[in-house]
Coordinates of C-alpha atoms in Angstrom, one line a residue:
M1 CA 9.5 -23.5 10.5
A2 CA 7.5 -26.7 10.1
A3 CA 10.6 -28.7 9.3
G4 CA 12.3 -27.4 12.4
E5 CA 9.3 -28.3 14.6
Q6 CA 9.4 -31.9 13.2
V7 CA 13.1 -32.2 14.3
V8 CA 12.2 -30.9 17.7
T9 CA 9.6 -33.6 18.1
K10 CA 11.8 -36.4 16.8
R11 CA 14.8 -35.5 19.0
G12 CA 12.9 -34.5 22.0
L13 CA 14.8 -31.2 22.8
S14 CA 13.5 -27.7 21.7
L15 CA 15.9 -25.2 20.3
H16 CA 15.1 -22.9 23.2
G17 CA 16.1 -25.7 25.7
L18 CA 19.3 -26.4 23.7
G19 CA 20.1 -22.7 23.8
V20 CA 19.6 -22.5 27.5
I21 CA 21.9 -25.5 28.1
C22 CA 24.6 -24.0 25.9
G23 CA 24.3 -20.6 27.6
L24 CA 24.7 -22.2 31.1
A25 CA 27.6 -24.3 29.9
A26 CA 29.2 -21.2 28.4
G27 CA 28.9 -19.5 31.8
V28 CA 30.8 -22.3 33.5
W29 CA 33.7 -22.3 31.1
L30 CA 33.9 -18.5 30.4
G31 CA 34.0 -18.0 34.2
A32 CA 37.0 -20.3 34.5
A33 CA 38.9 -18.9 31.5
E34 CA 40.0 -15.7 33.2
A35 CA 41.6 -17.4 36.2
P36 CA 45.0 -17.8 34.6
T37 CA 45.1 -14.1 33.9
K38 CA 45.7 -13.7 37.6
L39 CA 49.3 -14.0 36.6
V40 CA 49.2 -10.3 35.8
N41 CA 49.3 -9.8 39.6
V42 CA 52.8 -11.3 39.8
G43 CA 54.3 -8.5 37.6
L44 CA 53.6 -9.6 34.0
S45 CA 52.5 -7.0 31.4
P46 CA 48.8 -7.1 30.6
F47 CA 49.7 -7.2 26.9
A48 CA 51.9 -10.2 27.5
V49 CA 49.1 -12.0 29.3
S50 CA 46.6 -11.2 26.6
L51 CA 49.0 -12.1 23.8
C52 CA 49.8 -15.5 25.3
M53 CA 46.2 -16.2 26.1
V54 CA 45.1 -15.3 22.5
A55 CA 47.9 -17.6 21.2
G56 CA 46.2 -20.4 23.1
V57 CA 42.8 -19.3 21.8
F58 CA 44.2 -19.4 18.2
T59 CA 45.5 -22.9 18.7
A60 CA 42.2 -24.2 20.2
R61 CA 39.9 -22.4 17.8
W62 CA 41.4 -24.2 14.8
T63 CA 41.5 -27.5 16.7
F64 CA 37.9 -27.9 17.7
P65 CA 36.3 -27.2 14.3
T66 CA 38.8 -29.5 12.7
L67 CA 38.1 -32.2 15.2
L68 CA 34.3 -31.9 15.1
K69 CA 33.6 -31.2 11.4
G70 CA 36.9 -31.2 9.4
T71 CA 38.5 -28.4 7.5
G72 CA 36.6 -29.3 4.3
Y73 CA 33.3 -28.6 5.9
V74 CA 34.5 -25.4 7.5
F75 CA 35.9 -23.8 4.4
E76 CA 33.0 -24.8 2.2
D77 CA 30.7 -23.1 4.7
L78 CA 32.9 -20.0 4.7
M79 CA 33.1 -19.8 0.9
E80 CA 29.3 -20.1 0.7
K81 CA 29.0 -16.9 2.8
K82 CA 32.1 -14.9 1.9
H83 CA 30.6 -11.7 3.1
L84 CA 30.7 -13.0 6.7
I85 CA 34.4 -13.5 6.7
V86 CA 34.9 -9.7 7.2
W87 CA 32.4 -9.6 10.0
A88 CA 34.1 -12.5 11.7
L89 CA 37.5 -10.7 11.5
L90 CA 35.8 -7.6 13.0
A91 CA 34.3 -9.6 15.8
G92 CA 37.8 -11.1 16.5
A93 CA 39.3 -7.6 16.6
L94 CA 36.7 -6.4 19.1
W95 CA 37.2 -9.5 21.2
A96 CA 41.0 -8.9 21.4
V97 CA 40.6 -5.3 22.5
A98 CA 38.0 -6.4 25.1
N99 CA 40.2 -9.2 26.4
T100 CA 43.2 -6.9 26.8
L101 CA 41.0 -4.5 28.8
T102 CA 39.9 -7.3 31.1
V103 CA 43.5 -8.0 32.1
F104 CA 43.9 -4.3 33.2
A105 CA 40.6 -4.6 35.0
I106 CA 41.7 -7.7 36.9
R107 CA 45.0 -6.1 37.8
D108 CA 43.3 -3.0 39.3
V109 CA 40.1 -4.4 40.9
G110 CA 40.4 -8.1 41.0
L111 CA 38.7 -11.0 39.2
A112 CA 35.7 -11.3 41.6
V113 CA 34.7 -7.6 41.0
A114 CA 35.8 -7.1 37.4
F115 CA 33.7 -10.0 36.1
P116 CA 30.3 -8.6 37.0
L117 CA 31.3 -5.1 35.7
W118 CA 32.2 -6.2 32.2
N119 CA 29.1 -8.5 32.1
A120 CA 27.1 -5.4 31.4
N121 CA 27.9 -6.4 27.8
S122 CA 24.5 -8.2 27.8
L123 CA 22.8 -4.8 27.9
I124 CA 24.9 -3.6 25.0
G125 CA 24.0 -6.8 23.1
L126 CA 20.4 -6.4 23.9
F127 CA 20.4 -2.8 22.5
W128 CA 22.0 -3.8 19.2
G129 CA 19.8 -6.9 18.9
R130 CA 16.7 -4.7 19.2
V131 CA 17.9 -1.8 16.9
L132 CA 19.7 -3.8 14.2
F133 CA 17.8 -7.1 14.1
R134 CA 14.4 -6.2 15.6
E135 CA 14.7 -8.8 18.4
L136 CA 11.6 -8.7 20.7
E137 CA 9.4 -7.4 17.9
G138 CA 6.1 -9.1 18.3
A139 CA 7.0 -10.3 21.8
N140 CA 4.2 -10.4 24.4
A141 CA 4.1 -8.0 27.4
K142 CA 5.4 -10.7 29.8
N143 CA 8.6 -11.3 27.7
I144 CA 9.2 -7.6 27.2
G145 CA 8.8 -7.0 30.9
K146 CA 11.3 -9.8 31.7
V147 CA 13.8 -8.4 29.2
V148 CA 13.5 -4.7 30.3
L149 CA 13.6 -5.5 34.0
G150 CA 16.5 -7.9 33.5
A151 CA 18.4 -5.1 31.7
V152 CA 17.7 -2.6 34.5
A153 CA 18.8 -5.2 37.0
I154 CA 22.1 -5.6 35.2
V155 CA 22.8 -1.9 35.2
I156 CA 21.9 -1.6 38.9
A157 CA 24.2 -4.5 39.7
A158 CA 27.1 -3.0 37.8
V159 CA 26.7 0.3 39.7
M160 CA 26.7 -1.5 43.0
L161 CA 29.8 -3.5 42.2
G162 CA 31.5 -0.4 40.9
F163 CA 31.0 1.6 44.1
S164 CA 32.0 -1.4 46.2
T165 CA 35.6 -1.2 44.8
I166 CA 36.1 2.5 45.7
H167 CA 37.2 2.6 49.3
G168 CA 40.3 3.5 51.2
G169 CA 42.9 6.1 50.2
T170 CA 43.3 8.2 47.0
T171 CA 45.7 5.9 45.3
Q172 CA 43.5 2.9 45.9
A173 CA 40.5 4.8 44.6
H174 CA 42.5 5.8 41.5
H175 CA 43.4 2.3 40.7
A176 CA 39.9 1.1 41.3
M177 CA 38.5 3.7 38.9
S178 CA 41.0 2.6 36.2
G179 CA 39.9 -0.9 36.7
I180 CA 36.2 0.0 36.5
L181 CA 36.7 2.0 33.2
A182 CA 38.7 -0.9 31.7
A183 CA 35.9 -3.4 32.7
F184 CA 33.2 -1.1 31.2
G185 CA 35.3 -0.6 28.0
A186 CA 35.5 -4.4 27.7
S187 CA 31.7 -4.5 28.2
L188 CA 31.2 -2.1 25.3
M189 CA 33.6 -4.0 23.0
W190 CA 32.1 -7.4 23.8
G191 CA 28.5 -6.1 23.5
T192 CA 29.2 -4.8 20.1
M193 CA 31.0 -8.0 19.1
Y194 CA 27.7 -9.8 19.1
V195 CA 26.5 -7.9 16.1
P196 CA 28.6 -10.0 13.7
Y197 CA 27.6 -13.1 15.7
R198 CA 23.9 -12.4 14.9
K199 CA 24.5 -11.6 11.3
A200 CA 26.4 -14.9 10.9
Y201 CA 23.6 -17.0 12.4
L202 CA 20.8 -15.2 10.6
S203 CA 22.7 -16.3 7.4
G204 CA 22.9 -19.9 8.5
M205 CA 26.6 -20.1 9.2
N206 CA 27.8 -22.8 11.5
P207 CA 29.4 -21.4 14.7
L208 CA 32.4 -23.7 14.1
S209 CA 33.1 -22.0 10.8
F210 CA 32.6 -18.5 12.1
V211 CA 35.1 -18.9 14.9
T212 CA 37.7 -20.2 12.4
A213 CA 37.8 -16.8 10.7
F214 CA 37.2 -15.0 14.0
T215 CA 40.5 -16.2 15.5
V216 CA 42.5 -14.6 12.7
G217 CA 41.1 -11.2 13.6
E218 CA 41.7 -11.6 17.3
L219 CA 45.3 -12.8 17.0
G220 CA 46.2 -10.0 14.4
T221 CA 44.7 -7.3 16.7
V222 CA 46.5 -8.5 19.8
L223 CA 49.8 -8.5 17.9
A224 CA 49.0 -5.0 16.6
L225 CA 48.2 -3.7 20.1
T226 CA 51.4 -5.2 21.5
L227 CA 53.6 -3.7 18.8
A228 CA 51.9 -0.3 19.0
L229 CA 51.5 0.1 22.8
D230 CA 54.0 -2.2 24.5
G231 CA 57.4 -1.5 23.0
G232 CA 57.2 -2.8 19.5
L233 CA 59.5 -5.7 18.6
H234 CA 61.3 -5.2 21.9
S235 CA 58.1 -5.7 23.9
P236 CA 58.5 -7.9 27.1
S237 CA 55.4 -9.7 25.8
F238 CA 57.6 -11.6 23.3
Q239 CA 60.1 -12.4 26.0
L240 CA 57.4 -14.2 28.0
F241 CA 57.3 -17.0 25.4
H242 CA 60.8 -18.0 26.8
H243 CA 59.2 -18.6 30.2
R244 CA 57.4 -21.8 29.2
G245 CA 56.5 -22.6 32.8
L246 CA 54.1 -19.6 32.8
V247 CA 53.0 -19.7 29.1
F248 CA 51.2 -23.0 29.6
W249 CA 48.7 -21.5 32.1
L250 CA 47.9 -18.7 29.7
F251 CA 47.5 -21.0 26.8
L252 CA 45.2 -23.1 29.0
G253 CA 43.2 -20.0 29.8
G254 CA 42.8 -19.5 26.0
F255 CA 41.8 -23.1 25.6
V256 CA 39.1 -22.9 28.3
W257 CA 37.8 -19.6 26.8
V258 CA 37.3 -21.3 23.4
V259 CA 35.2 -24.0 24.9
G260 CA 33.0 -21.4 26.6
D261 CA 32.8 -19.2 23.6
L262 CA 31.7 -22.1 21.4
F263 CA 28.9 -22.8 23.7
Q264 CA 28.1 -19.1 23.8
Q265 CA 28.0 -19.0 20.0
F266 CA 25.5 -21.8 19.9
A267 CA 23.4 -20.1 22.6
A268 CA 23.4 -16.9 20.5
K269 CA 22.4 -18.9 17.4
Y270 CA 19.4 -20.6 19.0
L271 CA 18.3 -17.9 21.4
G272 CA 19.4 -14.6 19.8
I273 CA 21.9 -12.2 21.4
G274 CA 19.2 -10.5 23.5
R275 CA 18.6 -13.8 25.4
G276 CA 21.7 -16.0 24.8
I277 CA 24.3 -13.5 25.9
P278 CA 22.7 -12.6 29.2
L279 CA 22.3 -16.3 30.0
S280 CA 26.0 -17.0 29.2
N281 CA 26.8 -14.1 31.5
T282 CA 26.1 -16.3 34.4
N283 CA 29.9 -16.7 34.0
Q284 CA 30.1 -13.8 36.5
L285 CA 29.0 -16.3 39.2
W286 CA 31.8 -18.7 38.2
G287 CA 34.3 -15.9 38.0
L288 CA 33.3 -14.9 41.5
A289 CA 33.8 -18.5 42.6
W290 CA 37.3 -18.8 41.2
G291 CA 38.3 -15.4 42.5
A292 CA 36.9 -15.8 46.0
L293 CA 37.2 -19.5 46.6
V294 CA 40.5 -20.3 44.8
F295 CA 42.4 -17.1 45.1
G296 CA 40.9 -15.7 48.3
E297 CA 40.2 -12.3 46.8
L298 CA 37.5 -11.4 49.3
A299 CA 39.3 -12.8 52.3
G300 CA 40.5 -9.4 53.5
A301 CA 37.4 -7.5 52.6
D302 CA 35.2 -5.8 55.2
R303 CA 31.5 -6.9 55.7
Q304 CA 30.1 -4.0 53.7
H305 CA 32.4 -4.7 50.7
K306 CA 31.4 -8.4 50.7
L307 CA 27.7 -7.6 50.9
L308 CA 27.9 -5.2 48.0
V309 CA 29.8 -7.7 45.9
L310 CA 27.4 -10.6 46.7
A311 CA 24.3 -8.5 46.4
G312 CA 25.4 -7.0 43.1
S313 CA 26.3 -10.5 41.8
A314 CA 22.9 -11.8 42.9
V315 CA 21.0 -9.0 41.2
M316 CA 23.0 -9.4 38.0
I317 CA 22.3 -13.1 37.9
L318 CA 18.5 -12.5 38.4
G319 CA 18.5 -9.9 35.7
A320 CA 20.3 -12.2 33.2
M321 CA 18.1 -15.1 34.0
A322 CA 14.9 -13.0 33.6
I323 CA 16.1 -12.2 30.1
G324 CA 17.2 -15.7 29.3
T325 CA 13.9 -17.3 30.4
A326 CA 11.7 -15.1 28.1
V327 CA 10.7 -17.8 25.6
A328 CA 9.9 -16.3 22.2
S329 CA 6.3 -16.3 21.2
S330 CA 5.0 -17.4 17.7
R331 CA 4.7 -13.7 16.7
E332 CA 8.3 -13.0 17.7
Q333 CA 9.5 -16.1 15.8
T334 CA 7.7 -14.7 12.7
S335 CA 9.6 -11.5 13.2
N336 CA 12.8 -13.4 13.5
N337 CA 12.1 -15.2 10.2
E338 CA 11.6 -11.8 8.6
A339 CA 15.0 -10.8 9.8
V340 CA 16.4 -14.0 8.2
L341 CA 14.6 -13.1 4.9
R342 CA 16.2 -9.6 4.9
E343 CA 19.7 -11.1 5.3
C344 CA 19.0 -13.6 2.5
E345 CA 17.7 -10.9 0.2
R346 CA 20.7 -8.6 1.0
Y347 CA 23.3 -11.3 0.3
G348 CA 21.6 -13.6 -2.2
L349 CA 21.1 -16.6 0.1
D350 CA 18.5 -19.3 -0.1
Y351 CA 15.8 -18.6 2.5
N352 CA 14.6 -22.1 3.1
R353 CA 18.1 -23.6 3.5
T354 CA 19.0 -20.7 5.9
L355 CA 15.9 -21.4 8.0
A356 CA 16.9 -25.1 8.1
A357 CA 20.4 -24.2 9.2
M358 CA 19.1 -21.9 12.0
A359 CA 17.0 -24.9 13.2
G360 CA 20.1 -27.0 13.6
D361 CA 19.4 -29.1 10.4
E362 CA 22.3 -29.8 8.1
F363 CA 21.8 -29.1 4.5
G364 CA 23.7 -29.4 1.2
G365 CA 25.5 -32.7 1.9
R366 CA 28.7 -31.0 3.0
D367 CA 31.8 -33.2 3.2
E368 CA 32.7 -34.0 6.8
R369 CA 35.5 -36.4 6.0
R370 CA 38.7 -36.0 7.9
R371 CA 41.7 -35.7 5.7
W372 CA 45.3 -36.2 6.6
W373 CA 46.0 -32.6 7.3
D374 CA 43.1 -32.5 9.8
Y375 CA 44.8 -35.1 11.9
V376 CA 48.0 -33.1 11.6
I377 CA 46.3 -30.0 12.9
V378 CA 44.8 -31.7 15.9
A379 CA 48.1 -33.6 16.6
A380 CA 50.2 -30.5 16.4
A381 CA 47.9 -28.6 18.8
T382 CA 47.8 -31.4 21.2
L383 CA 51.6 -31.8 21.2
L384 CA 52.0 -28.1 21.7
F385 CA 49.9 -28.2 24.9
V386 CA 51.6 -31.3 26.1
W387 CA 55.1 -29.8 25.5
L388 CA 54.2 -26.6 27.4
G389 CA 52.5 -28.6 30.1
L390 CA 55.5 -30.7 30.8
R391 CA 57.5 -27.5 31.4
A392 CA 54.9 -25.8 33.4
V393 CA 55.5 -24.6 37.0
V394 CA 52.9 -23.9 39.6
P395 CA 52.2 -20.1 39.5
P396 CA 53.5 -18.1 42.4
L397 CA 50.0 -17.5 43.7
A398 CA 48.2 -18.6 46.8
M399 CA 45.5 -21.0 45.7
N400 CA 43.0 -23.4 47.4
L401 CA 43.7 -26.6 45.5
A402 CA 40.6 -28.3 46.9
W403 CA 38.4 -25.7 45.3
V404 CA 40.4 -26.0 42.1
A405 CA 39.5 -29.7 42.0
V406 CA 35.8 -29.1 42.7
L407 CA 35.4 -26.3 40.1
G408 CA 37.5 -28.4 37.6
A409 CA 35.1 -31.3 38.0
L410 CA 32.1 -29.0 37.3
L411 CA 33.9 -27.9 34.1
V412 CA 34.0 -31.5 32.9
V413 CA 30.4 -32.2 33.8
S414 CA 29.1 -29.1 31.9
L415 CA 31.2 -30.0 28.9
A416 CA 29.8 -33.5 28.8
V417 CA 26.2 -32.4 29.2
G418 CA 26.4 -29.5 26.7
G419 CA 28.4 -31.4 24.1
W420 CA 26.0 -34.4 24.3
C421 CA 22.9 -32.2 23.9
L422 CA 24.5 -30.4 20.9
W423 CA 25.5 -33.6 19.2
R424 CA 22.1 -35.3 19.8
R425 CA 20.0 -32.4 18.7
T426 CA 22.1 -30.8 15.9
R427 CA 25.3 -32.8 15.3
F428 CA 27.1 -29.5 16.0
C429 CA 25.3 -27.6 13.3

C-alpha cells in the first residue's frame, strides 16, 4: 500500500477520512429520499410508489456515471470484471425488494419510526463482512470493542423503537406489527445487499460502474413484483404514470436516493461494509427530521412515545458512530489486502492494479471522453425530469415548507462537500 500512502500525503486526505465524509453525506441524502414515499398515505399502492421511485432511480443511475466518467469508461470497467455483473444484478434485486418493503413500513408505522428499524441492516452487513470477507481480522481490542458495542446498541435501539409503535387498540397494534416486520425484512435485504458491494470493491471496480449494472436488476425486480403481486398488466401501478403531477415527486425521491447511494458506495469502498454502512445509517436521523419536522409525524404522540423514539434514535446513532470511528490498524489493513488477494486469485485479476484501484488511484489509462450519445443520455434524463416537474402538483399532504427549505439547503451543502472531496482525492475512482 505504499503507493496509496503517497497519494494520501500528496492530496492531504486519508482514505478513512474520505470514507467518513462519504458516509455522512450518504446519510443526509438517503434520509431525504424516502420523504416522497409519504404519498402512499394518500391512497397509492405501495407497489406503485416503489415502481415510480425505481423508474426515477433507473434514470438517475445512468445519468451520473455518464456525466462523471462517460459510458466508454463504465463499460470498459464492467467488461474487465464480467463476473461482477451478476453480483450487481443480484444487489439490485435485493434493493428492489427492500425498497418495496419500506413503503409498506412507512404506511403502517410512519417514516420517523420505520427508518431506525430498517437501519438494523448495518448489523446484517457487519455479520456478512466478518464471515465472508474477514473484516476486523487483526483489529485491536479497542476497535473490536467499538464495533461490538455499536452493534449491540443498534439492536437495542431497534427494539426500543419497535415497542414504541405498539400502543392503542388491537387494530392499531396489528398494523404496527406489520410495519415492524416490513421494516426488519427491508433491513435483512439491504444488509445482505452489501455482500455484492464488497466483492465489487475488493476487485477494484469503480462504484459508478457497479451501479450501472445494479440498476438493471432493481428495475427488473420491481416490475416482476408488480406483475406478480399487484394485478399483472392491469396493476394500478401502471395507471399512476398517467398522473404526472404525482409521478414527479416519486421520480425525485429516486433521484435523491441515487445521490445518497453513490456516496454510500464510496463509503463502503474506502471503509468496508462493517464501518461504511453503519456510518451512512445516520440517515435515520435525517429521516426522523423529515418525518417529524416536515410532516409532523410526532405531533400527536404522547410523551412516552416521543421519548422512546428519540432515545432509540440517539442510541442507534451512537452505535453507528462507534462502529464508523473504529479506524483500521495496520494489521487489519494487511488482512484486508489478503482478502483482495483471494478475490484476485479467484477471478484472475491483477493484484497490484486492484490495490491501486481500492486506494482511489486510476489505472489502465481508461478513456473518459464524452461521446455524442453520452450527451444524449444526460439531456434525455434532464428533459424527462423537467417535463414531469412542469406538470407536478403539490402533494395533498400537510408540510412545513420552512423546514423543507432548511433541509433542502443541507442537502446541497453535503453534496458540494462530499463531491469536492471525492473529486480532489480520487477523481471519482
